[in-house]
Structure formats: C-alpha cells, structure tokens
PDB file of C-alpha atoms in Angstrom:
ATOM      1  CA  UNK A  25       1.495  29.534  75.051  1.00 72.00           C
ATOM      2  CA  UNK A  26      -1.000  30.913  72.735  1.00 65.00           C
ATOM      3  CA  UNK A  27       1.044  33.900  71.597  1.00 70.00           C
ATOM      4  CA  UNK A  28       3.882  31.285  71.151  1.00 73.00           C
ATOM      5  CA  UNK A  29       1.525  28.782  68.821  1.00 66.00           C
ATOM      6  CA  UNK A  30       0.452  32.198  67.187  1.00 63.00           C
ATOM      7  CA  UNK A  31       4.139  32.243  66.224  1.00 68.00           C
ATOM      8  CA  UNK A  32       4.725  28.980  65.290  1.00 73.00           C
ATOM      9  CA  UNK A  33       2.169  28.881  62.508  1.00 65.00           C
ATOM     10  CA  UNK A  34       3.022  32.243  61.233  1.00 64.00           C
ATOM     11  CA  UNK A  35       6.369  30.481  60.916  1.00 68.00           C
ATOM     12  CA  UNK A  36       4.756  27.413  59.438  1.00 64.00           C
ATOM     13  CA  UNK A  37       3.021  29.569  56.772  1.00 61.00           C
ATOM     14  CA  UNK A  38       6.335  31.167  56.110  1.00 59.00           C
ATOM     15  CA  UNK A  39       8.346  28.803  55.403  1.00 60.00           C
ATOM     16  CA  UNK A  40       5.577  27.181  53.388  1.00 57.00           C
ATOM     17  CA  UNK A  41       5.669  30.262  51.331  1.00 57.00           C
ATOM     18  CA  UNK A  42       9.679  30.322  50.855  1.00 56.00           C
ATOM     19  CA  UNK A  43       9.282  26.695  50.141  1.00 54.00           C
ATOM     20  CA  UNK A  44       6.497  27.587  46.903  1.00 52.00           C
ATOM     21  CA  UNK A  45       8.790  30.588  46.372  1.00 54.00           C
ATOM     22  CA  UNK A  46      11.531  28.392  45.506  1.00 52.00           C
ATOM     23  CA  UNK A  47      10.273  25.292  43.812  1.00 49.00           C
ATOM     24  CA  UNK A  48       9.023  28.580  40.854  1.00 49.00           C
ATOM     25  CA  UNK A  49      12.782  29.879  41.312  1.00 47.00           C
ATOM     26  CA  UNK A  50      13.606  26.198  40.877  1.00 48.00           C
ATOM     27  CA  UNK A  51      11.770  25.844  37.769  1.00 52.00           C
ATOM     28  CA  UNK A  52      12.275  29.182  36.564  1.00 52.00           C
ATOM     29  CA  UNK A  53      16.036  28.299  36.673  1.00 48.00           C
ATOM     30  CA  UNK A  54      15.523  24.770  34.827  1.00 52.00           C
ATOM     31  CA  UNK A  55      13.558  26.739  31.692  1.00 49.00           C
ATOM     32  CA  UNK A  56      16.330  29.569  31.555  1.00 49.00           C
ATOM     33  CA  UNK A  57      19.006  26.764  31.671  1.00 45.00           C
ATOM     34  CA  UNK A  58      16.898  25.216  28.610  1.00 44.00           C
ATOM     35  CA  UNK A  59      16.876  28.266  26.722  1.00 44.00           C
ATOM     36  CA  UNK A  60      20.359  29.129  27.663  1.00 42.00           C
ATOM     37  CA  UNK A  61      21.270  25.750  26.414  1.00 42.00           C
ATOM     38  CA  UNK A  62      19.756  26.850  23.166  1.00 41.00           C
ATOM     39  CA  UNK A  63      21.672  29.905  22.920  1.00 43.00           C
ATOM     40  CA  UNK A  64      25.007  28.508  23.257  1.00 54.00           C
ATOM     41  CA  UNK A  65      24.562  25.873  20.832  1.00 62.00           C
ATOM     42  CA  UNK A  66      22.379  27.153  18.020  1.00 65.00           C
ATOM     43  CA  UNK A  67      21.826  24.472  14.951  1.00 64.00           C
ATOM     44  CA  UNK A  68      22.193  26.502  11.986  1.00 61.00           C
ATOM     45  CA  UNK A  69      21.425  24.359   8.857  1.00 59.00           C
ATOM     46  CA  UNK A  70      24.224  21.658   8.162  1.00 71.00           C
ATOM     47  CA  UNK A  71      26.527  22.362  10.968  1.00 84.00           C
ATOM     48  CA  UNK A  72      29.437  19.947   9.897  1.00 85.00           C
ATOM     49  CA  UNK A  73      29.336  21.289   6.218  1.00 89.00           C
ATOM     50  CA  UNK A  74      29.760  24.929   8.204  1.00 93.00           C
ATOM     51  CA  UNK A  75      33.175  23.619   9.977  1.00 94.00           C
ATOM     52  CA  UNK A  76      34.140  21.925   7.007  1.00 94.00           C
ATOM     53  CA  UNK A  77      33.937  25.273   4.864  1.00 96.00           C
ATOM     54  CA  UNK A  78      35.321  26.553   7.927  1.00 97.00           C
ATOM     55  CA  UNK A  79      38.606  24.792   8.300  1.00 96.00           C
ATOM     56  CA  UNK A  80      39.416  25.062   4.325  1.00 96.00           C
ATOM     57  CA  UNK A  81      39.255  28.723   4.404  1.00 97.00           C
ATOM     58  CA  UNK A  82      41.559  28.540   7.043  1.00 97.00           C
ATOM     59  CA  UNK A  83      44.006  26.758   5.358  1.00 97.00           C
ATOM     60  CA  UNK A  84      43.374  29.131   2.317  1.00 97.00           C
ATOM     61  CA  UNK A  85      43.340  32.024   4.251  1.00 98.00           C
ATOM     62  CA  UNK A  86      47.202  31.129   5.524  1.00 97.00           C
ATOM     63  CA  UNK A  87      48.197  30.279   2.346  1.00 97.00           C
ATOM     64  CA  UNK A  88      47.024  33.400   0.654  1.00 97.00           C
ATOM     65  CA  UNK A  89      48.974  35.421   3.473  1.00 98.00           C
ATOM     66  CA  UNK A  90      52.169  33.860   2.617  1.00 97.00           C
ATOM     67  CA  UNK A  91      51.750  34.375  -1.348  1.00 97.00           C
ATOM     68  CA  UNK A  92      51.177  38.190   0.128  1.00 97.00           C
ATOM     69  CA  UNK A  93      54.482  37.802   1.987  1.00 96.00           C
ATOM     70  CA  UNK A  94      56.046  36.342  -0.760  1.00 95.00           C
ATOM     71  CA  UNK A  95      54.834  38.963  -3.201  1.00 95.00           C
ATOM     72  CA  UNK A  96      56.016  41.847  -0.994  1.00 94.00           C
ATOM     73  CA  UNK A  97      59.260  40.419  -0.469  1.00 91.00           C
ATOM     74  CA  UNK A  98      59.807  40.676  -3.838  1.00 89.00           C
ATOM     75  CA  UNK A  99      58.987  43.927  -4.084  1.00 89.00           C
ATOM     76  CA  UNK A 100      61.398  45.303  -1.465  1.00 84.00           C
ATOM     77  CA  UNK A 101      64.474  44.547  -3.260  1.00 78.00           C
ATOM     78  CA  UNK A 102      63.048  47.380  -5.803  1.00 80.00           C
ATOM     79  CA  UNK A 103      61.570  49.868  -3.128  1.00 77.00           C
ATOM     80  CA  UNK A 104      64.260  50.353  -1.424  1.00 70.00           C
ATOM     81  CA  UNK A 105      65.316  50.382   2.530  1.00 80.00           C
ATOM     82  CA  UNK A 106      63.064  52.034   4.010  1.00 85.00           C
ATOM     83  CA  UNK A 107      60.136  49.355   4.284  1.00 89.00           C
ATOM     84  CA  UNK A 108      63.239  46.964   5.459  1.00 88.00           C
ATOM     85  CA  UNK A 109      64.141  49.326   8.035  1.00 90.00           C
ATOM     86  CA  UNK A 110      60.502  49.755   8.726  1.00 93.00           C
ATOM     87  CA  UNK A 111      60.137  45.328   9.537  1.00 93.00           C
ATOM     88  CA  UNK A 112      63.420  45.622  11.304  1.00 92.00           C
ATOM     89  CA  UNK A 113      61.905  47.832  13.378  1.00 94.00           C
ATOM     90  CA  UNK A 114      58.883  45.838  13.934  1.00 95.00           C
ATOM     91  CA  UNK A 115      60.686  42.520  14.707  1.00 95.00           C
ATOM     92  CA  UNK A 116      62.700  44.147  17.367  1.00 94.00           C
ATOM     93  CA  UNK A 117      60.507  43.418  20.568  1.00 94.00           C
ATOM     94  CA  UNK A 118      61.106  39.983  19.180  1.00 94.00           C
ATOM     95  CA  UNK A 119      64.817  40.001  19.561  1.00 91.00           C
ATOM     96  CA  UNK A 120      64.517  39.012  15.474  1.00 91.00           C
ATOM     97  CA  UNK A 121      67.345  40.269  13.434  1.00 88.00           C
ATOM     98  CA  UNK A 122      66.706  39.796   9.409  1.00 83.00           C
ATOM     99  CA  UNK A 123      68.839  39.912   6.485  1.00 74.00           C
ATOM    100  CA  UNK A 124      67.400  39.947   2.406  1.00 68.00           C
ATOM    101  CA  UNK A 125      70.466  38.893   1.239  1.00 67.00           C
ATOM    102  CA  UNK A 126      71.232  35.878   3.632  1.00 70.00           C
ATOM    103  CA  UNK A 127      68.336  34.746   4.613  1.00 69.00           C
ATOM    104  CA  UNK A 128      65.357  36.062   2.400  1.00 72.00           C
ATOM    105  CA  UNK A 129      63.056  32.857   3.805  1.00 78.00           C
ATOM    106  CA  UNK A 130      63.232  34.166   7.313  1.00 84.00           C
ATOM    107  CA  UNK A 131      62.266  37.503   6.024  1.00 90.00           C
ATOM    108  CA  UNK A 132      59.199  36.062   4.452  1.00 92.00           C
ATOM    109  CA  UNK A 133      57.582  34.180   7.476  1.00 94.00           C
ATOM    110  CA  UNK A 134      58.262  37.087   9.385  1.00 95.00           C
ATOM    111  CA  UNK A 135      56.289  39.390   7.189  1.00 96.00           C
ATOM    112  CA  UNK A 136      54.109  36.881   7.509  1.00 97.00           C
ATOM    113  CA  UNK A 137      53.759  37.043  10.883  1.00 97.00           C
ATOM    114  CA  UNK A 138      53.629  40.633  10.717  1.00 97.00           C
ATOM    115  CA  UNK A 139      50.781  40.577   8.193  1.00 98.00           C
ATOM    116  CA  UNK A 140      48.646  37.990   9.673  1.00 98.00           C
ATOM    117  CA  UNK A 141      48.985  40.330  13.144  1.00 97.00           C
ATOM    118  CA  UNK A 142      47.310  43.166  11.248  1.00 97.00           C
ATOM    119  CA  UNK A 143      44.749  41.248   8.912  1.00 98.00           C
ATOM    120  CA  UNK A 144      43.363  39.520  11.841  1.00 98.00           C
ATOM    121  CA  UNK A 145      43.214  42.530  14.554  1.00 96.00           C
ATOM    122  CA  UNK A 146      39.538  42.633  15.261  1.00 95.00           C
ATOM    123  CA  UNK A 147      38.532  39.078  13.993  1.00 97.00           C
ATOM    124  CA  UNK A 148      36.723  38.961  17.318  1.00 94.00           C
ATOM    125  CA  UNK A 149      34.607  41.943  16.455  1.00 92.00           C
ATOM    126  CA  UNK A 150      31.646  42.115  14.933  1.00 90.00           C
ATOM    127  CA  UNK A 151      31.989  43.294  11.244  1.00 88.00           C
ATOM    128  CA  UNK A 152      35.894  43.318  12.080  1.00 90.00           C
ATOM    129  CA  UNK A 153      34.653  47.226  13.873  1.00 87.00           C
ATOM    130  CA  UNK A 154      35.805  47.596  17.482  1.00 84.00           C
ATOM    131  CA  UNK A 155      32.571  48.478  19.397  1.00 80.00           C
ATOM    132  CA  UNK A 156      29.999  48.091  17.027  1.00 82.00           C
ATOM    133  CA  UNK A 157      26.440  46.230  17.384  1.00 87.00           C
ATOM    134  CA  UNK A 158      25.161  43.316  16.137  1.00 85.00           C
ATOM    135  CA  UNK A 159      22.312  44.451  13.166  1.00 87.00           C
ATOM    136  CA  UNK A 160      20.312  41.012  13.387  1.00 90.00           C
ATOM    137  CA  UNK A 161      19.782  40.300  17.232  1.00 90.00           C
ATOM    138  CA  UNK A 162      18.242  36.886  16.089  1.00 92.00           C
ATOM    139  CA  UNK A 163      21.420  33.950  16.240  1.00 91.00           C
ATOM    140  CA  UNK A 164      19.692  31.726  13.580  1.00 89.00           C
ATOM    141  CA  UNK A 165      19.196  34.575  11.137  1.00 92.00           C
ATOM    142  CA  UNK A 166      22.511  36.150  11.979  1.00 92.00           C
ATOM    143  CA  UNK A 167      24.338  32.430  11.149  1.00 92.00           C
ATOM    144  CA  UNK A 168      21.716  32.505   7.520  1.00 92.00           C
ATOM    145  CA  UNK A 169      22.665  36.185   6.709  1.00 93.00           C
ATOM    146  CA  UNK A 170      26.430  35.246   7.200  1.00 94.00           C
ATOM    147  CA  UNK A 171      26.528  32.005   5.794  1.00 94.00           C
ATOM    148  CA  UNK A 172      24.844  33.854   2.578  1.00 94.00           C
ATOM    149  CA  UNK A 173      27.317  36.883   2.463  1.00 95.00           C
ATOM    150  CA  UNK A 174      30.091  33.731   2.199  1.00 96.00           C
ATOM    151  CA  UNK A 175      28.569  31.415  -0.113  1.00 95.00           C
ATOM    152  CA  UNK A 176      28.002  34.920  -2.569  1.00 96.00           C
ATOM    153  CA  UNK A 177      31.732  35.902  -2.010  1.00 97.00           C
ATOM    154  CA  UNK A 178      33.610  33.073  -1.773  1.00 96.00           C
ATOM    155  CA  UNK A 179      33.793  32.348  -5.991  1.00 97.00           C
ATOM    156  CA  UNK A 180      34.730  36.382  -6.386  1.00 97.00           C
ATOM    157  CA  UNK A 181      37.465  37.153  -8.712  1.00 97.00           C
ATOM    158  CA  UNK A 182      40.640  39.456  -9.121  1.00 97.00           C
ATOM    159  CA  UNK A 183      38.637  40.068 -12.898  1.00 97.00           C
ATOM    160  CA  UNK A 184      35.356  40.855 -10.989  1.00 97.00           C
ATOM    161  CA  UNK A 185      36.956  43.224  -8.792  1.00 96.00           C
ATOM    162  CA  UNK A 186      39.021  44.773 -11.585  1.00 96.00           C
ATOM    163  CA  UNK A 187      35.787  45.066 -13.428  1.00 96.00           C
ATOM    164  CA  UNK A 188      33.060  46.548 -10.879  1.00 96.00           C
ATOM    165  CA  UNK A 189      35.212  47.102  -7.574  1.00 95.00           C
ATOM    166  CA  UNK A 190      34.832  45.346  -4.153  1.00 95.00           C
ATOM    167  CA  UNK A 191      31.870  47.567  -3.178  1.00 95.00           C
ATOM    168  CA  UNK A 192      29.355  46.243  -5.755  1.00 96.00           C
ATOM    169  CA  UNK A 193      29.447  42.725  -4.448  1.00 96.00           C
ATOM    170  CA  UNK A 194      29.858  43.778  -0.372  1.00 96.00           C
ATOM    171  CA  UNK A 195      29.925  47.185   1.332  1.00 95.00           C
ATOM    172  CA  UNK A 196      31.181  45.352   4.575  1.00 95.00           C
ATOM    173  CA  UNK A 197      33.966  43.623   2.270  1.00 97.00           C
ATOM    174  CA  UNK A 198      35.114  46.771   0.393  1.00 97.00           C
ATOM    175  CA  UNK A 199      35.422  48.393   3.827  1.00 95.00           C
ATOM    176  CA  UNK A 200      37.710  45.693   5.368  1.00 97.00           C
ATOM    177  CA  UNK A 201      39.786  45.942   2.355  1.00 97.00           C
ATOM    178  CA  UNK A 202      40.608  49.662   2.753  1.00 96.00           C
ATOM    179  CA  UNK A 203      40.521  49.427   6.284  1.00 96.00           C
ATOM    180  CA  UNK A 204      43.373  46.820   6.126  1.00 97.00           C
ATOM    181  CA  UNK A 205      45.130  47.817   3.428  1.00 97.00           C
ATOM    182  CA  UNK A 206      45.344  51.661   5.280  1.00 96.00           C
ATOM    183  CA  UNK A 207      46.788  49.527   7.998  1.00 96.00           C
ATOM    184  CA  UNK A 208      49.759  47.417   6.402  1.00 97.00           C
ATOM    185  CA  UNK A 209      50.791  50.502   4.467  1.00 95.00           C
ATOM    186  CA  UNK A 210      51.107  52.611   7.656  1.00 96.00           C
ATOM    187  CA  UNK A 211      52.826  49.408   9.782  1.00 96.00           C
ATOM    188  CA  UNK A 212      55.074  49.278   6.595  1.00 94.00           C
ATOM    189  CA  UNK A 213      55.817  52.616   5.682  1.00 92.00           C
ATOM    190  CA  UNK A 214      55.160  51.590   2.364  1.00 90.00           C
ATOM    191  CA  UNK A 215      54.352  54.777   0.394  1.00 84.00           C
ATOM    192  CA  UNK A 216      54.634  53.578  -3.401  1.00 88.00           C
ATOM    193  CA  UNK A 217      51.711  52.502  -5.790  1.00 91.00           C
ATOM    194  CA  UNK A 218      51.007  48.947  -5.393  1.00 93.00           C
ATOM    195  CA  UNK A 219      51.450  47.423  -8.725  1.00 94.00           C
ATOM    196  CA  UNK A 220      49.096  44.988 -10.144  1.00 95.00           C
ATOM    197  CA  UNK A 221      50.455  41.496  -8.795  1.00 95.00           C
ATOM    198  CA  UNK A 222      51.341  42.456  -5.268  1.00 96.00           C
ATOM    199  CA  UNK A 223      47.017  44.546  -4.955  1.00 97.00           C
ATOM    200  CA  UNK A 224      46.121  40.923  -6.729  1.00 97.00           C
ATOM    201  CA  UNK A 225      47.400  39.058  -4.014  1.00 97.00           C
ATOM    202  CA  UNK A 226      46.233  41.450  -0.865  1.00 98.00           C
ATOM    203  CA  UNK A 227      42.768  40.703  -2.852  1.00 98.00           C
ATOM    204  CA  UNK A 228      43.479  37.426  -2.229  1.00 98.00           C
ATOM    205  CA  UNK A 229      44.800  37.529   1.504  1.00 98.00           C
ATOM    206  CA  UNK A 230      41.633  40.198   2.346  1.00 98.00           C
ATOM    207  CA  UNK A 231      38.970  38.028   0.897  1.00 98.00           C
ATOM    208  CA  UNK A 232      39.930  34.760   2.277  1.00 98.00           C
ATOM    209  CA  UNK A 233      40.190  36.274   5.528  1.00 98.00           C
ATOM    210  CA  UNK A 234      37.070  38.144   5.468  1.00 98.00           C
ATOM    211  CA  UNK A 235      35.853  34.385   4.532  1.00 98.00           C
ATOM    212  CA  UNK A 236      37.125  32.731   7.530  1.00 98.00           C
ATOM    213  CA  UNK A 237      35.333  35.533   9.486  1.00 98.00           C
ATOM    214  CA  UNK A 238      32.066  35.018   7.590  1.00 97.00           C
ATOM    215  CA  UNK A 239      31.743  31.561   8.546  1.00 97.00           C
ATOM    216  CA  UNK A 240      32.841  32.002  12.332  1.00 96.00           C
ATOM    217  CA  UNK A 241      29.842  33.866  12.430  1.00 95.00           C
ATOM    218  CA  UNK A 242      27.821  31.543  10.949  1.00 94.00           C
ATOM    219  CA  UNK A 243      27.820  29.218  14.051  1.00 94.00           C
ATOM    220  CA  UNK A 244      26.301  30.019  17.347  1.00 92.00           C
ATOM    221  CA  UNK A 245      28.551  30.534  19.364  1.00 91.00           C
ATOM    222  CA  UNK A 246      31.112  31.980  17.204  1.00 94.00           C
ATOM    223  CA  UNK A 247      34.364  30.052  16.676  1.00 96.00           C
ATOM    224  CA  UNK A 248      36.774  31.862  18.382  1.00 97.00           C
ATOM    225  CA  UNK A 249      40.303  33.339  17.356  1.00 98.00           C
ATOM    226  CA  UNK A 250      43.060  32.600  20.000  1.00 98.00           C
ATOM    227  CA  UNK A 251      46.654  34.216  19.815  1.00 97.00           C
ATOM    228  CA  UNK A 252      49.854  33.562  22.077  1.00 97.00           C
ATOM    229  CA  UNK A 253      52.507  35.732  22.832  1.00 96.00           C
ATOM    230  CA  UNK A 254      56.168  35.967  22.481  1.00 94.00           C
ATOM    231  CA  UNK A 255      57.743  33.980  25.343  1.00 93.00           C
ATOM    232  CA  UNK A 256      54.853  32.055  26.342  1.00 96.00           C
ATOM    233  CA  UNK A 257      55.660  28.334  27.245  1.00 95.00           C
ATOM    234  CA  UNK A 258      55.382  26.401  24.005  1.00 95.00           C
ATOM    235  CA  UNK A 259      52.106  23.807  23.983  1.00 95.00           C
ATOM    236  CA  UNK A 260      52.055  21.022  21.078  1.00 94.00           C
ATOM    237  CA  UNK A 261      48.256  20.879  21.613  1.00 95.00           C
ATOM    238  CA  UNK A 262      47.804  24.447  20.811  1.00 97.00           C
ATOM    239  CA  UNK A 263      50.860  25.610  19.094  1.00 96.00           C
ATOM    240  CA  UNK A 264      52.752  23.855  15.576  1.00 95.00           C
ATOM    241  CA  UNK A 265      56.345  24.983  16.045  1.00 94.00           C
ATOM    242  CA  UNK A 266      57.268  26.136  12.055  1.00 92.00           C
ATOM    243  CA  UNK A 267      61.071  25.375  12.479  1.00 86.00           C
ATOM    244  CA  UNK A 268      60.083  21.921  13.992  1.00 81.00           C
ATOM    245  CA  UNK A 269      61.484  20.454  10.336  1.00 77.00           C
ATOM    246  CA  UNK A 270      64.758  21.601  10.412  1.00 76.00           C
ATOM    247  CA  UNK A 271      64.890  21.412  14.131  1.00 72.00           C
ATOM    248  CA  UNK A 272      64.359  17.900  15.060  1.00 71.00           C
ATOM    249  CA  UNK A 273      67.344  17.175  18.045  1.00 74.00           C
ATOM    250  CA  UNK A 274      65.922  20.049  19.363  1.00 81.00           C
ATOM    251  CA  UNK A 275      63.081  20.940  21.745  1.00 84.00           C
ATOM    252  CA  UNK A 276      60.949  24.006  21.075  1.00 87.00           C
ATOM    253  CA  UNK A 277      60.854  25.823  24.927  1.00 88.00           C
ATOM    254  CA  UNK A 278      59.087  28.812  24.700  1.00 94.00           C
ATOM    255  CA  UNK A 279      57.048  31.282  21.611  1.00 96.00           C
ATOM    256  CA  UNK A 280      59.491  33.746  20.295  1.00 95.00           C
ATOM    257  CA  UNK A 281      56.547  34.937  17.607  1.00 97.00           C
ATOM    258  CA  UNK A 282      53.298  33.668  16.657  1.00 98.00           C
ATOM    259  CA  UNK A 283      52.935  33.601  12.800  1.00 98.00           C
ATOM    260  CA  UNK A 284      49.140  32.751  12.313  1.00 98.00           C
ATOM    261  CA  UNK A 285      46.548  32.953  14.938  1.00 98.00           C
ATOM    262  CA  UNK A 286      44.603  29.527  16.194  1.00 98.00           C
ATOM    263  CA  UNK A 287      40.824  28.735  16.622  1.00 98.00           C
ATOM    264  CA  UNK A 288      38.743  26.875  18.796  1.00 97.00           C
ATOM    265  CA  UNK A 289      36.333  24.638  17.170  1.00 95.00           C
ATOM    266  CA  UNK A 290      33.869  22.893  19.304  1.00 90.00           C
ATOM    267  CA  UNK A 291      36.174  20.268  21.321  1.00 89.00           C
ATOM    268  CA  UNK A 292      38.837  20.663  18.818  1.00 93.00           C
ATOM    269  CA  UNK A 293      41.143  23.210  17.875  1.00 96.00           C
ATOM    270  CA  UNK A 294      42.780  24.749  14.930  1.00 97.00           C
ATOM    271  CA  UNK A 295      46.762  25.186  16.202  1.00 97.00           C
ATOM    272  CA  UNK A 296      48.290  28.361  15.703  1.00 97.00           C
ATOM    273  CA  UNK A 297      51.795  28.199  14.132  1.00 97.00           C
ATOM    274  CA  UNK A 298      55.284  29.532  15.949  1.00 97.00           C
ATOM    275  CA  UNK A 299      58.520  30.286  15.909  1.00 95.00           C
ATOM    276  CA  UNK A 300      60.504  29.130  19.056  1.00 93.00           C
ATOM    277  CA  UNK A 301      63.314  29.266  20.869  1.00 91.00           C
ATOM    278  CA  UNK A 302      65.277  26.093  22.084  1.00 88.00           C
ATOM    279  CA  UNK A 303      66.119  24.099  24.762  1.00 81.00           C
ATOM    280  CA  UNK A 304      69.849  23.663  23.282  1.00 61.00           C
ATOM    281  CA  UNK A 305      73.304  25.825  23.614  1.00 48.00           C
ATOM    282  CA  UNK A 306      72.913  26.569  19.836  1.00 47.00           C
ATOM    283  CA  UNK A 307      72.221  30.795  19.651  1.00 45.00           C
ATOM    284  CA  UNK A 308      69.136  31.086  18.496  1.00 43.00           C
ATOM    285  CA  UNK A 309      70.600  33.741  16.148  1.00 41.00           C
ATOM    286  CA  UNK A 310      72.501  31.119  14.981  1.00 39.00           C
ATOM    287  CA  UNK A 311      70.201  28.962  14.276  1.00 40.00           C
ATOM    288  CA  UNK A 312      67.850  31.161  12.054  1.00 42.00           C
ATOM    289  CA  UNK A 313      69.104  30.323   8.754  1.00 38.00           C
ATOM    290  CA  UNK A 314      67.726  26.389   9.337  1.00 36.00           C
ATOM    291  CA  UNK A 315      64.292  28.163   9.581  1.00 37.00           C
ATOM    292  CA  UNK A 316      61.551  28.267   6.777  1.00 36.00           C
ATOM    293  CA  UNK A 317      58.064  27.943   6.453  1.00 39.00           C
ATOM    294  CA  UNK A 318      55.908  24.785   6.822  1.00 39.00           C
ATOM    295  CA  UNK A 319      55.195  23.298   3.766  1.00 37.00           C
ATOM    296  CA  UNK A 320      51.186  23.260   4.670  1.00 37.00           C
TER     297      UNK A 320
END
C-alpha cells in the first residue's frame, strides 16, 4: 500500500506537469497562430488602391499582348514561312490548325496565347528567376520596395527607353526584357531584326507585365497566377470562354487552349480566358472561322 500511494502521487505530479506542459504549448500555439495570422495577411499601406492598380494592369497587360500579336502577325506575311511553320508547330498538341489567308483572326489569338504562355512563365517566381531568394526577408518592406519599383516604372516611355535604355531606370526590368525577348525569338524561330513598331510594342507587352508582377508582390501574400490546361472541364467561375460571342447555341465543354492566365485576388478572382470545344455535332475545325477575340 505504501509503495502503491508512492506511485500514485508520482503519477499525480506527472500528470500535473503534462497538464502545465500543455496549457504553455497551448498558449505558445495561440501567439504563433497570432503572428501567423499576421504573416498571411500583411497591411501594406492602402490595400484597395494596391488591387485597384492591380486589376488595371491586368487588363493593360492583356491588351498590350494582343497589340504584340497583332503587330507580329503583320509582320509574318513579310518574313516569310518559316515563323508560320514554326506556330503551326506549336499549336499542334492543341489539335489547332491555322491559316493567314482564311482566317488571320484565329492566327492572332493564338499567338496570343502562345505569347502570353512565354511572358508569364515564372510569374510565380521571385524576380521572374526560377530558384532565386527573396533580397528583403521583411513582407512590409518587400510590399514598399515593390510598390516603389511600380509607381517609378509604370509612366516609362518607348522615348525614354529609346533615349537611355531599359537598364537605367531598372536592372531587374532590363533583364526580364532580354530574358523574354531571348525566349519568343527561340519559341518563334524568328531570326530577323525586329523593326521599330513590332520592339515598340514587346516594350509595351514586357513592361506591363513586369507591372502586374510588381504589384502581386506588393501584397502579402502574393496574388497568385493560376493557369488551366488543354482539355480541362470548362468552369464559368474561373474560365471566360473567348468564342462565347459567336458561339451562343452552343455550350463550351472542355479548354482546348488557355489564352491569358487568371489570378486569385483575395475572395475574388481574375478569370482566365479560353478557347473551347463544344457540346454540339458542329467540327470544331469547322467552327474556327466564327472565332475572334473578346472585345475587352
């Protein structure tokens, strides 16, 4: 009996113990849950004036893509077939067939698409670098530092540039400009001088893009990119379905290609923008001739 009461309050002291031990784990795991609360959600000057920016630079961003299409469309007519070979070559995984001469607006969303693939490879990245590390650990500064580098570049002109290069206003800029411009010629094959116009508008497509990136990392946590994939089930609250005009007795079924990437913002979302296929007996081959871009 006394060895067994020796037990019992060595047991009693125990568990008196664990119980101390994890009312400090308890509140231990309520602080970290504060702090963790602050790291998720970091208030960064005028957060709504942020998004705002934000979702107008996307807009501009997709616009300044398509006058980039547009321009290089143009320019195949002059260069050749061998950058239309190249984006017939490109658009096969996507059972796409294109023509110039019939149907010159399907050729420019596709480049589009096409385009918008490469110029936004790496959004998720820091500095648009695979595997590089963040330079200012601190979230609040890293949102001021980024916010700064956009409100500097975002009024930066095709006469600027012309004048004292991309380099003088941003290292990091100037290197996403080679860096993507490296990468469209060598997707396109496209081994002539640019002329004036068509470098004028990849100005235009690089810096609103590097833009939109800028101010995704000027929140805390960043706005994510989100991309679909060809024959992915088609979602209206994720997805706008391009050909949705000039389809309307028809339902879109699943993504045959994504033309610009979508973003998360908060509770809301930014759609990305399709093609699709059809829930109809029409051929889809058929059909591509109704298809042009949105007007927005």
């Amino acid at each position: 009996m006394v060895e067994l009461e020796k037990k019992l309050n060595k047991l009693e002291i125990y568990c008196h113990n664990l119980k101390s031990g994890l009312e400090v784990c308890s509140n231990n795991v309520m602080t970290n849950k504060s702090s963790l609360s602050l790291v998720q959600r970091v208030k960064f000057g005028e957060e709504d004036k942020v998004i705002e920016h934000f979702l107008v630079m996307v807009s501009e961003a997709r616009s300044s893509v398509r006058i980039l299409s547009r321009s290089m469309t143009l320019q195949l007519r002059q260069i050749g077939s061998k950058v239309y070979d190249r984006i017939a070559l490109l658009l096969q995984p996507y059972e796409i067939k294109i023509s110039i001469s019939r149907n010159p607006r399907g050729l420019l969303v596709y480049l589009e698409a096409l385009l918008n693939k490469a110029f936004y490879d790496d959004f998720e990245s820091i500095g648009y670098q695979k595997s590089s590390c963040n330079q200012i650990l601190n979230p609040i500064d890293r949102c001021e530092s980024n916010f700064g580098l956009y409100n500097r570049l975002k009024d930066l002109t095709w006469e600027e540039v012309l004048s004292k290069g991309t380099r003088f206003y941003s290292e990091e800029f100037s290197k996403f400009c080679d860096r993507k411009m490296s990468e469209i010629v060598a997707m396109l094959g496209w081994n002539r001088a640019w002329p004036e116009p068509l470098l004028q508008a990849f100005f235009g497509a690089s810096k609103a893009v590097w833009l939109v990136h800028l101010l995704a990392n000027s929140l805390h946590p960043t706005l994510p990119i989100f991309r679909v994939d060809k024959e992915m089930k088609f979602d209206s609250i994720y997805m706008e379905d391009m050909g949705a005009d000039k389809a309307k007795k028809l339902v879109p079924n699943m993504v045959r290609i994504m033309v610009t990437p979508g973003f998360y913002v908060y509770d809301n979302v930014v759609k990305c923008k399709v093609l699709c296929r059809y829930n109809n007996n029409i051929g889809i081959n058929n059909y591509e001739g109704l298809i042009t871009p949105s007007p927005t």
